[in-house]
Tab-separated table of N, CA and C in Angstrom:
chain	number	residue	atom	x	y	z
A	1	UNK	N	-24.601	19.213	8.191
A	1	UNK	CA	-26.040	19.273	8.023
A	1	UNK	C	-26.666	17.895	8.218
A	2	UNK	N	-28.042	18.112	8.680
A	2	UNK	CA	-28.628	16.644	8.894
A	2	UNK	C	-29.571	16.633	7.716
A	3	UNK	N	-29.038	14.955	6.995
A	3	UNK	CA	-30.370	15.442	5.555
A	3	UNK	C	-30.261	13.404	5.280
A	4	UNK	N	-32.100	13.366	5.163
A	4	UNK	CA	-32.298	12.259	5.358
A	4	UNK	C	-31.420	11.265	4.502
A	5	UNK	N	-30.911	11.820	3.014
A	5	UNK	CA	-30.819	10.648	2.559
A	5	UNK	C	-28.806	10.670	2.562
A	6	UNK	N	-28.254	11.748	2.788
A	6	UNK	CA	-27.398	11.569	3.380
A	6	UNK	C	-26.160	10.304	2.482
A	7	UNK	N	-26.413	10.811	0.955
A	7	UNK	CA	-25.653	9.634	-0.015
A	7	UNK	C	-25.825	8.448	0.456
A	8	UNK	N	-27.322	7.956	0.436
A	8	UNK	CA	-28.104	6.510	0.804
A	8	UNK	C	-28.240	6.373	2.037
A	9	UNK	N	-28.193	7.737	2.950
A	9	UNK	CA	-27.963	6.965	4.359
A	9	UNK	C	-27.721	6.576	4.685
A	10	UNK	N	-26.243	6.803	4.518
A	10	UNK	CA	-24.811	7.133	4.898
A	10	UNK	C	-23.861	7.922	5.568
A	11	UNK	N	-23.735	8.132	6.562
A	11	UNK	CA	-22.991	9.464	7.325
A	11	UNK	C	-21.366	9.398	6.348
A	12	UNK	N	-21.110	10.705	6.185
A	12	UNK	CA	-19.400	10.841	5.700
A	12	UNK	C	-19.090	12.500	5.714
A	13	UNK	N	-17.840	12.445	5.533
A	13	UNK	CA	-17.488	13.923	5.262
A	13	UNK	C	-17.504	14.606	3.889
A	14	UNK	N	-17.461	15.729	3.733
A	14	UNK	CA	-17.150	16.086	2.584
A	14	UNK	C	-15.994	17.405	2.879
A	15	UNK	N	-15.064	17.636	1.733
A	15	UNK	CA	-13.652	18.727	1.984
A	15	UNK	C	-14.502	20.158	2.129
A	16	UNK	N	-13.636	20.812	3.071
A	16	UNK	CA	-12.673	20.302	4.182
A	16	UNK	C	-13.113	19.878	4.998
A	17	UNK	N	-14.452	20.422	5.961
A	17	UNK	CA	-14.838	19.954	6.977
A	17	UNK	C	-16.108	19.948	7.507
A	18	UNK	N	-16.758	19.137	6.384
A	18	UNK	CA	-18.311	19.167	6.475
A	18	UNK	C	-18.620	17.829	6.866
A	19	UNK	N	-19.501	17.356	7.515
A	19	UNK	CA	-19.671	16.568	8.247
A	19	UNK	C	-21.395	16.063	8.258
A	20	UNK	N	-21.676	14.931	7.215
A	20	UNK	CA	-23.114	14.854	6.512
A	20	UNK	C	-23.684	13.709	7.419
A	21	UNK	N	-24.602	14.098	8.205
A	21	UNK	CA	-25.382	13.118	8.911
A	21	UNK	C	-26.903	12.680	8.462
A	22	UNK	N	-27.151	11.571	8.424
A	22	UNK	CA	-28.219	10.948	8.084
A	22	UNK	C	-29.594	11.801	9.127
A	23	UNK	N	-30.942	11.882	8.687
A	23	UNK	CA	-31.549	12.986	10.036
A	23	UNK	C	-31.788	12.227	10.939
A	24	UNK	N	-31.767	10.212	10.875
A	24	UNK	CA	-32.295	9.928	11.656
A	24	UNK	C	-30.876	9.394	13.122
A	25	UNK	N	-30.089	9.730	12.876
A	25	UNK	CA	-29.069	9.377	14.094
A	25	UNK	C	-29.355	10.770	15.247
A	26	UNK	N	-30.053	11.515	14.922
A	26	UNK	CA	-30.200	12.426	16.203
A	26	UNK	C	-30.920	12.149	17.097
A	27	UNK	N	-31.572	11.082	17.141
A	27	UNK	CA	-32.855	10.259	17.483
A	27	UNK	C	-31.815	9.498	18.975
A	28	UNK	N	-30.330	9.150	18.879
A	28	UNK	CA	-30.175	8.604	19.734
A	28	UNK	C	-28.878	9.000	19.853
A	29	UNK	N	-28.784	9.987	20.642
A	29	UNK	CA	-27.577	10.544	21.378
A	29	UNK	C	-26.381	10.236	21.745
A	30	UNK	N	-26.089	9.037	22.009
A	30	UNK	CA	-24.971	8.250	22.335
A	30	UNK	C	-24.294	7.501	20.795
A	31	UNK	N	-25.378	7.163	19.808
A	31	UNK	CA	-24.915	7.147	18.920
A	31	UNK	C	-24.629	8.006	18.023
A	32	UNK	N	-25.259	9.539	18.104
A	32	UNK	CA	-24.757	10.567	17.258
A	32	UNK	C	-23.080	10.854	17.735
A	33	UNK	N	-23.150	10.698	19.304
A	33	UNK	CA	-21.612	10.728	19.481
A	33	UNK	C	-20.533	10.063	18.865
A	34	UNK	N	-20.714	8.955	18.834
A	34	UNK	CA	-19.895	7.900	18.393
A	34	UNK	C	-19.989	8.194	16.899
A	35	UNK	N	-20.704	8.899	16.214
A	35	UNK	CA	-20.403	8.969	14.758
A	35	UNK	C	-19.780	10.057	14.475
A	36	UNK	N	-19.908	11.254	15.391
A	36	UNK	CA	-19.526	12.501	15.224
A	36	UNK	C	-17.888	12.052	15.184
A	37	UNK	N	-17.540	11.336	16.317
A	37	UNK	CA	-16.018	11.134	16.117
A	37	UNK	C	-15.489	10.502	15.282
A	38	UNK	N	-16.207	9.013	14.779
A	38	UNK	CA	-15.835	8.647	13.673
A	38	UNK	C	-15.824	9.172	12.582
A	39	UNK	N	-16.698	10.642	12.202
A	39	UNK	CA	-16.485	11.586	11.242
A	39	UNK	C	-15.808	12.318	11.149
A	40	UNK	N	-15.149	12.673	12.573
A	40	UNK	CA	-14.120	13.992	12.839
A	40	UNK	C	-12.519	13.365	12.567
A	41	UNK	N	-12.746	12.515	12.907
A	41	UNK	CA	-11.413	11.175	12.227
A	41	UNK	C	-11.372	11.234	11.064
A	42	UNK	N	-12.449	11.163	9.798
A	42	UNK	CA	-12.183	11.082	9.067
A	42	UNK	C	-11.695	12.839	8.530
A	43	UNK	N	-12.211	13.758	8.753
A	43	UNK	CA	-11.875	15.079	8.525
A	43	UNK	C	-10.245	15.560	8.807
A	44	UNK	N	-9.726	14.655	10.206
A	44	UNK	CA	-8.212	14.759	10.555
A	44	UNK	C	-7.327	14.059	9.423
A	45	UNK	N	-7.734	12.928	8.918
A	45	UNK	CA	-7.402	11.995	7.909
A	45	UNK	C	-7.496	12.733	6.733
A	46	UNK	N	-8.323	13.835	6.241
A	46	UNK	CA	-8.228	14.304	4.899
A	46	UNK	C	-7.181	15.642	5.167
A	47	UNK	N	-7.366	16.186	6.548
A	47	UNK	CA	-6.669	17.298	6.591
A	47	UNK	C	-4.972	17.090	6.643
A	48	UNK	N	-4.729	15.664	7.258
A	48	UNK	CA	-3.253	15.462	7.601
A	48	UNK	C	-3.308	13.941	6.972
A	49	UNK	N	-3.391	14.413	5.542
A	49	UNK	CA	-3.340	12.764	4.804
A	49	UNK	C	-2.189	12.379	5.071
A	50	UNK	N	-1.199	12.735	4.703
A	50	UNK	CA	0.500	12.185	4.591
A	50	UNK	C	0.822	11.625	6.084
A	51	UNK	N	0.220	12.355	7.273
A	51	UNK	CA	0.330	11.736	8.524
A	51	UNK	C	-0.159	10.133	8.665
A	52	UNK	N	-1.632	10.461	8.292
A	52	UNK	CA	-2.116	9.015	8.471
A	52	UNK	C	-1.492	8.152	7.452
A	53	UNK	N	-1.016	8.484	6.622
A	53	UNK	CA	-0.416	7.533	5.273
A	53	UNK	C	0.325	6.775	6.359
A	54	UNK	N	1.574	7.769	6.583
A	54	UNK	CA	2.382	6.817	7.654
A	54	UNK	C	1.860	5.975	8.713
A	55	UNK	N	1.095	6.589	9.459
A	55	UNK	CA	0.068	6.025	10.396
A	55	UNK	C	0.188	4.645	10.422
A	56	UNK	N	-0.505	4.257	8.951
A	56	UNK	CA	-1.296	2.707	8.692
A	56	UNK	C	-0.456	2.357	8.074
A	57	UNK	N	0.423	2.573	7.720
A	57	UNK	CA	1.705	2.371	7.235
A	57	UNK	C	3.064	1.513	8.157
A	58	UNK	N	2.617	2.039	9.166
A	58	UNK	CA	3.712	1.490	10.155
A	58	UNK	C	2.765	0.083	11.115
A	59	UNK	N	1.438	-0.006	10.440
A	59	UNK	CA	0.467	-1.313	10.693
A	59	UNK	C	0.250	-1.872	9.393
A	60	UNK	N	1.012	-2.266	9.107
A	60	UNK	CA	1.004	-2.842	7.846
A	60	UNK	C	0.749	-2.253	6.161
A	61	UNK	N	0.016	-1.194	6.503
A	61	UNK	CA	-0.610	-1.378	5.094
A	61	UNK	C	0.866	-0.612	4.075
A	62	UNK	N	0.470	0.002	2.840
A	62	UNK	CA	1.385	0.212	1.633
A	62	UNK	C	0.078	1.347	0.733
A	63	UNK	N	0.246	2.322	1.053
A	63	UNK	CA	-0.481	2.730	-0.021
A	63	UNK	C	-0.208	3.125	-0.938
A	64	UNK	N	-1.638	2.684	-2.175
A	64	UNK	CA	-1.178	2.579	-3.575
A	64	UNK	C	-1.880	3.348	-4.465
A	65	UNK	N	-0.579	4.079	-4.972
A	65	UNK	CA	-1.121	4.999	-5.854
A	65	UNK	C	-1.447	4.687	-7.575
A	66	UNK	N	-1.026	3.226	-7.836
A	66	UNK	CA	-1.224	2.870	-9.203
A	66	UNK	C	-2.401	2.240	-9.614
A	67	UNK	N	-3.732	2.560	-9.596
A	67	UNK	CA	-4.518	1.973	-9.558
A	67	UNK	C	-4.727	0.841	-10.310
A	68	UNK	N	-3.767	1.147	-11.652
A	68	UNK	CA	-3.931	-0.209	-12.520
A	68	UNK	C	-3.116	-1.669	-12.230
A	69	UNK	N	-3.199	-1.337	-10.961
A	69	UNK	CA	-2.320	-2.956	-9.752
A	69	UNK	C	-3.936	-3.578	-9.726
A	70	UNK	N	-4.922	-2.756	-9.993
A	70	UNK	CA	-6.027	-3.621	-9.920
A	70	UNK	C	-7.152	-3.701	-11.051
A	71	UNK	N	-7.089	-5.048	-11.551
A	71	UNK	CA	-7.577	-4.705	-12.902
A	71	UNK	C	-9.288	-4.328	-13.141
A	72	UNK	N	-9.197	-3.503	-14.071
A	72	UNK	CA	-10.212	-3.062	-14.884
A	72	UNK	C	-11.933	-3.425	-13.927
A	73	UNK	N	-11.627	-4.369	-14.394
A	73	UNK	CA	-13.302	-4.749	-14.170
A	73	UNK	C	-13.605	-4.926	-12.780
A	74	UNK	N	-12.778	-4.854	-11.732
A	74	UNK	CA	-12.998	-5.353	-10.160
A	74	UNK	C	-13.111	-3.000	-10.027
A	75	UNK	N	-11.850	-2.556	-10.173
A	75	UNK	CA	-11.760	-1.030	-9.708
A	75	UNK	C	-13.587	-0.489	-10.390
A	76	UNK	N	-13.990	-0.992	-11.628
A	76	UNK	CA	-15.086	-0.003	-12.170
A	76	UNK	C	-16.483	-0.694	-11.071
A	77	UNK	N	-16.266	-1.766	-10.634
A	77	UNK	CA	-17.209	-2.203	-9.335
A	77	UNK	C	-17.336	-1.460	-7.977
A	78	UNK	N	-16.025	-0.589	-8.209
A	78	UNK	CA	-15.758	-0.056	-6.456
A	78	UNK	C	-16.562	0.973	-5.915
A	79	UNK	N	-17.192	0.818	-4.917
A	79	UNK	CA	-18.298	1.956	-4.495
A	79	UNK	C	-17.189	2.819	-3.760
A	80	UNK	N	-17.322	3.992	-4.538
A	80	UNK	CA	-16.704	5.464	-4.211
A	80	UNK	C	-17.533	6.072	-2.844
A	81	UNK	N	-16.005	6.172	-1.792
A	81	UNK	CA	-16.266	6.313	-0.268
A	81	UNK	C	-15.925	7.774	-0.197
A	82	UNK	N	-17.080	8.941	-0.326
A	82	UNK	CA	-16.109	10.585	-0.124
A	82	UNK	C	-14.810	10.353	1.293
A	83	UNK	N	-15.038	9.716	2.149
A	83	UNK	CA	-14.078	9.574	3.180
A	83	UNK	C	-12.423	9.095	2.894
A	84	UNK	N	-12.476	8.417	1.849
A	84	UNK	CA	-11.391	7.533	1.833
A	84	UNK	C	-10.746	8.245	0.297
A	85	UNK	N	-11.632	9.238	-0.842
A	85	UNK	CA	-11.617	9.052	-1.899
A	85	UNK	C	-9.607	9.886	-2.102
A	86	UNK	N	-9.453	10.630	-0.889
A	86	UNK	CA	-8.335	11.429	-1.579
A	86	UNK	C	-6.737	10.517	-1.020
A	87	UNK	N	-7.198	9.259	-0.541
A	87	UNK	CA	-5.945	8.244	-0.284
A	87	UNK	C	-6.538	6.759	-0.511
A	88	UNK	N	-7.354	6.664	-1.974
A	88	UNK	CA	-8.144	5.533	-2.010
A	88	UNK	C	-7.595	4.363	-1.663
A	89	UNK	N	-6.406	3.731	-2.636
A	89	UNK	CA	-6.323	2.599	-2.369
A	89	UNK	C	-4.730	2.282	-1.589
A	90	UNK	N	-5.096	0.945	-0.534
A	90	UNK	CA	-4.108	0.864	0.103
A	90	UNK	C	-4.206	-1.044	0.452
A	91	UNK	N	-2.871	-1.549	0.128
A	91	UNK	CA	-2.727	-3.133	0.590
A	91	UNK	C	-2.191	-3.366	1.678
A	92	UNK	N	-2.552	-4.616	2.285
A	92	UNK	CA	-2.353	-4.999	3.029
A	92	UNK	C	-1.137	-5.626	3.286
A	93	UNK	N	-0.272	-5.743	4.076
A	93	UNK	CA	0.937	-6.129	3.950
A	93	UNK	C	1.719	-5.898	2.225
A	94	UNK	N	1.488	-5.074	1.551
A	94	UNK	CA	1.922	-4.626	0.117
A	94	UNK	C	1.112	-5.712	-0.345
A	95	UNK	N	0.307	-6.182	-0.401
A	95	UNK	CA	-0.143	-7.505	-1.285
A	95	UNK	C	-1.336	-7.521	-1.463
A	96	UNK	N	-2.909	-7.499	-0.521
A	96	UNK	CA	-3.577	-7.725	-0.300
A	96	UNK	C	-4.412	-6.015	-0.270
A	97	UNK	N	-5.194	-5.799	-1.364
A	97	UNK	CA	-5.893	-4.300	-1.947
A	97	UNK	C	-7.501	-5.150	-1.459
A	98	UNK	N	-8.118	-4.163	-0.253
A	98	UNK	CA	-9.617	-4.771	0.087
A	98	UNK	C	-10.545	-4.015	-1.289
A	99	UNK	N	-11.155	-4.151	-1.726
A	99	UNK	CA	-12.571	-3.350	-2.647
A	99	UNK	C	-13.814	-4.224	-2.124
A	100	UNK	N	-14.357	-2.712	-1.755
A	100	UNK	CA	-15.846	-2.566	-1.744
A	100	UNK	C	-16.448	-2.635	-2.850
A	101	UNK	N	-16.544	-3.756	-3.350
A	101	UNK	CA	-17.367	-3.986	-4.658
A	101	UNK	C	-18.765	-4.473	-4.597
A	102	UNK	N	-19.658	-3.247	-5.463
A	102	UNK	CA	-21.332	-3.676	-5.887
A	102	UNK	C	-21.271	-5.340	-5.583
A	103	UNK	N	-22.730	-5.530	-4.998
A	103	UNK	CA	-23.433	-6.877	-5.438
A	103	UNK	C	-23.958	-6.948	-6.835
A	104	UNK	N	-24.692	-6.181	-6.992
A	104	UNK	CA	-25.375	-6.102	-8.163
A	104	UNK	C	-25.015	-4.959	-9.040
A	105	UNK	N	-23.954	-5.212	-10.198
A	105	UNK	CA	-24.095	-4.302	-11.165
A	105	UNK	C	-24.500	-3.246	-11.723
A	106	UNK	N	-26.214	-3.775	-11.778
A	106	UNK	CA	-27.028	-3.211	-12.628
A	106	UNK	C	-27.714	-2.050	-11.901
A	107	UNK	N	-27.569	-2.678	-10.403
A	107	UNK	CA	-28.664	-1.192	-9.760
A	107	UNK	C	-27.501	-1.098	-8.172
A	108	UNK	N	-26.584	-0.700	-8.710
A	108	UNK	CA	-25.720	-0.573	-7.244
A	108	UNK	C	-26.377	0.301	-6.515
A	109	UNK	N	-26.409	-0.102	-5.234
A	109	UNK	CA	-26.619	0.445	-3.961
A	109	UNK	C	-25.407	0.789	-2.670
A	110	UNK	N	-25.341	1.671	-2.202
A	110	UNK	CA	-24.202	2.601	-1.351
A	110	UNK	C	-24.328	1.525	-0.274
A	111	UNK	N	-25.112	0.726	-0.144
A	111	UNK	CA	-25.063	-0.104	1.286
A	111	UNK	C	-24.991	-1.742	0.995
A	112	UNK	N	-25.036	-1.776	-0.488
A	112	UNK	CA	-24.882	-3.496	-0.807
A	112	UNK	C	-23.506	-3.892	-1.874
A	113	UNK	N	-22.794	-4.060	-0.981
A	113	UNK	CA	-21.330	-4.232	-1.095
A	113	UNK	C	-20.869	-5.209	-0.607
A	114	UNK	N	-20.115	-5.952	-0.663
A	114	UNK	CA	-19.096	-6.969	-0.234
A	114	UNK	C	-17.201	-7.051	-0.362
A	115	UNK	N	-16.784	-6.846	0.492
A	115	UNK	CA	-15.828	-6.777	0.462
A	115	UNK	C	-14.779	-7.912	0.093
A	116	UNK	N	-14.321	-7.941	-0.919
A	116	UNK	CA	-13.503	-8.842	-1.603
A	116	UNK	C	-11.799	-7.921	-1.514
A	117	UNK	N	-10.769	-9.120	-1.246
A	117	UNK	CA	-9.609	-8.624	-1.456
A	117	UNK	C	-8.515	-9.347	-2.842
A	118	UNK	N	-8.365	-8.003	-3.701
A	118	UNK	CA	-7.355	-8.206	-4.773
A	118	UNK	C	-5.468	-8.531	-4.278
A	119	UNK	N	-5.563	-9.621	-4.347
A	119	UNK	CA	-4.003	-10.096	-4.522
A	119	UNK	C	-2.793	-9.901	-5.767
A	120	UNK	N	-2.366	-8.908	-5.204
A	120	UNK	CA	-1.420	-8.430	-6.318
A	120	UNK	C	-0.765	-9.402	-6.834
A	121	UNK	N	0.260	-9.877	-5.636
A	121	UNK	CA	1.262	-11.267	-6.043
A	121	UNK	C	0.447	-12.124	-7.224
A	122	UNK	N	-0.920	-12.752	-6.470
A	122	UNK	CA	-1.307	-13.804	-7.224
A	122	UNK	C	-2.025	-13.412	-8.385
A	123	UNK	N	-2.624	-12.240	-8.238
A	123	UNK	CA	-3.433	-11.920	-9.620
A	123	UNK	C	-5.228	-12.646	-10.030
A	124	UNK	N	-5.259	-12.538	-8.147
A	124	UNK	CA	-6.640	-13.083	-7.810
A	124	UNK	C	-7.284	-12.844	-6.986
A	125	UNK	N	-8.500	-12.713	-6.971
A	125	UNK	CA	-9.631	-12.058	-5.802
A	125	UNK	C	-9.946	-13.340	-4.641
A	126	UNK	N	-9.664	-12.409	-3.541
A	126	UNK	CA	-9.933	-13.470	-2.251
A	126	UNK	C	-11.328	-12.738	-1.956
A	127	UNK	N	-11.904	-13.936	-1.804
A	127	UNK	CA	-13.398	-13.824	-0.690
A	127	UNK	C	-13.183	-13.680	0.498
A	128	UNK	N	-12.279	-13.960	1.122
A	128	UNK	CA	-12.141	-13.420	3.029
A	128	UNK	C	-10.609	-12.770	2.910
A	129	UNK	N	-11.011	-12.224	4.036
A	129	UNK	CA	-9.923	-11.131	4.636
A	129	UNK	C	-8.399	-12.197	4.481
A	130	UNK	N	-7.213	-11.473	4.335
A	130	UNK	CA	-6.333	-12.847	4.662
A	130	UNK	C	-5.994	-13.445	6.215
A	131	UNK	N	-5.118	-14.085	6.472
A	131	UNK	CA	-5.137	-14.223	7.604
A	131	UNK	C	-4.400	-13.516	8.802
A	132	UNK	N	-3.877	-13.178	7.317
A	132	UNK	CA	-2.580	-12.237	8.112
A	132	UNK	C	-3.522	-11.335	9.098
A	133	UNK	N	-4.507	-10.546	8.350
A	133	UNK	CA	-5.550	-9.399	8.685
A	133	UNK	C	-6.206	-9.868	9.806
A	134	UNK	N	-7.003	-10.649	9.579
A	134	UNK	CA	-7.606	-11.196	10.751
A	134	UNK	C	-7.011	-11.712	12.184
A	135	UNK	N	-5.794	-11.675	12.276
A	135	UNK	CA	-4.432	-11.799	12.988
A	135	UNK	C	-4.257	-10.761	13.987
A	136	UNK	N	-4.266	-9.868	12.981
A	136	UNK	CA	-3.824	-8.499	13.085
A	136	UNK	C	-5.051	-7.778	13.994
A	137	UNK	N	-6.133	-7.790	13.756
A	137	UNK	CA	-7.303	-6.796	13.624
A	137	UNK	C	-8.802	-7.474	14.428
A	138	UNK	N	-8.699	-9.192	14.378
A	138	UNK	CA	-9.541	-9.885	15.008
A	138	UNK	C	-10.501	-10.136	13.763
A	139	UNK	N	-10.951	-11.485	14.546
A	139	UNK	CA	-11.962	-12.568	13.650
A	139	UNK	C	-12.985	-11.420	13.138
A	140	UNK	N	-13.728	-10.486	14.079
A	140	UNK	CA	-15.257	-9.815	14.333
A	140	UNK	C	-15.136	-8.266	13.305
A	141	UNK	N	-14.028	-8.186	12.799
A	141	UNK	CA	-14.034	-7.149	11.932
A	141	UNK	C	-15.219	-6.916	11.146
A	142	UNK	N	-15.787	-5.697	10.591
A	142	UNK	CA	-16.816	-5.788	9.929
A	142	UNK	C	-15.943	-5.561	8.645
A	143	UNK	N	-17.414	-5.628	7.630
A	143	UNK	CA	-17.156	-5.155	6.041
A	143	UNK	C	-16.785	-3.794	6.186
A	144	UNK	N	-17.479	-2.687	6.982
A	144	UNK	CA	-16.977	-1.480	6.707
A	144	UNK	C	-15.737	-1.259	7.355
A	145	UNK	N	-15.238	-1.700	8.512
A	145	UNK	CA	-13.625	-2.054	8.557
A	145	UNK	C	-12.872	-2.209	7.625
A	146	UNK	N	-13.301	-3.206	7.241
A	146	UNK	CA	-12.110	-3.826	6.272
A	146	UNK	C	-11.949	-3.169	4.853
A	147	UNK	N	-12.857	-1.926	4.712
A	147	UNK	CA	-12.933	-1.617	3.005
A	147	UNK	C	-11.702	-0.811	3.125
A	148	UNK	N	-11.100	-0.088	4.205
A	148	UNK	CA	-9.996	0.886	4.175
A	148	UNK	C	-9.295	1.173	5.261
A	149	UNK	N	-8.183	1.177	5.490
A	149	UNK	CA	-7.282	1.542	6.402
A	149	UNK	C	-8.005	2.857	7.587
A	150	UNK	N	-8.072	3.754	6.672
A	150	UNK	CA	-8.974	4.838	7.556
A	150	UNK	C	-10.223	4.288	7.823
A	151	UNK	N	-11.216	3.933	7.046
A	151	UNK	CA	-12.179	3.046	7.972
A	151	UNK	C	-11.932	2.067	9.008
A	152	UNK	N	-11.100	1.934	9.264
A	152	UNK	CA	-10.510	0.863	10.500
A	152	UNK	C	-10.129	1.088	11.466
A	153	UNK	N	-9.582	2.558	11.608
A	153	UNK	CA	-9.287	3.527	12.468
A	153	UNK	C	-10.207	4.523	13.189
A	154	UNK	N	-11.131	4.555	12.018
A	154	UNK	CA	-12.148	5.564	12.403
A	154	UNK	C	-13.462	4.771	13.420
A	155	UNK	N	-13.675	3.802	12.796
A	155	UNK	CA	-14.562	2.590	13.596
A	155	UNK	C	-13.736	2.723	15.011
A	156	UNK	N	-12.566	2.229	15.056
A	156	UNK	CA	-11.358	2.087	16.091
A	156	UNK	C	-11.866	3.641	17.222
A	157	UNK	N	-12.059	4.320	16.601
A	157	UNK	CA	-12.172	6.039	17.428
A	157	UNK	C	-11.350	6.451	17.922
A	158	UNK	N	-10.201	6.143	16.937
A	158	UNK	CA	-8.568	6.275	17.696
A	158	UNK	C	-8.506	7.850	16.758
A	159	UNK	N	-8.100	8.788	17.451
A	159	UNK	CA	-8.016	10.009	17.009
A	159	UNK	C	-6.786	10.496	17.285
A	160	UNK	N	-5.875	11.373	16.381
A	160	UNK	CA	-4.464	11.741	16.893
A	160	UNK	C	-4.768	13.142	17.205
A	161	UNK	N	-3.950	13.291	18.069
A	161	UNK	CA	-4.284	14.741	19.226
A	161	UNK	C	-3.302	15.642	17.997
């Protein structure tokens, strides 16, 4: 369905295979395309989670099912992605957990986020990507890249047949 506010005006999926577009991307055709697939990616990703687990798995990442690898007060900051929510968290080389964490606390907003990465090893929040990542993936990555493995893929418009 097309509906303006679209969880802040935000395009995402919801289970199994609903597909929520903001009303104003119909406005430009070439970009409704390009989102439709990046949404239909994410719908393949909820339908064949354990696939993509491996997927990003065999590119580094580790996904993690213990959430308390990340403490308390950084996880209750994390803006909840319906896309990502049923394989949330995943590190980077086993080490490096990205969160989309609020700017502001008090009046979070779905679009004012910053992506900070939790270091398991060290038991400390990095402000930039590591380097490993940026290695891996290129300098020009965005924030919504980097919040999740499946967001990285889906941006990517790499789709498995």
């Amino acid at each position: 369905p097309s509906h303006d506010t679209a969880d802040g005006g935000m395009p995402h999926t919801r289970s199994p295979n609903m597909i929520c577009i903001p009303a104003y991307y119909s406005e430009n055709l070439e970009k409704l395309k390009t989102l439709l697939h990046h949404e239909m990616t994410h719908i393949q990703q909820r339908n064949n989670t354990d696939e993509w687990i491996k997927r990003v798995e065999k590119e580094g990442w580790m996904h993690i099912e213990d959430e308390y690898k990340i403490p308390h007060e950084y996880r209750r900051r994390c803006r909840f992605n319906p896309d990502t929510l049923y394989a949330r968290w995943f590190a980077w080389e086993g080490r490096y957990i990205p969160l989309p964490l609020y700017i502001r606390e008090d009046t979070p907003k779905l679009r004012d986020v910053l992506i900070r990465w939790w270091d398991i090893r060290e038991e400390r929040l990095l402000t930039e990507p590591p380097t490993s990542f940026l290695r891996r993936y290129g300098e020009t990555t965005t924030a919504a890249e980097q919040e999740h493995p499946f967001e990285l893929v889906a941006y990517r418009a790499e789709i498995i047949s």
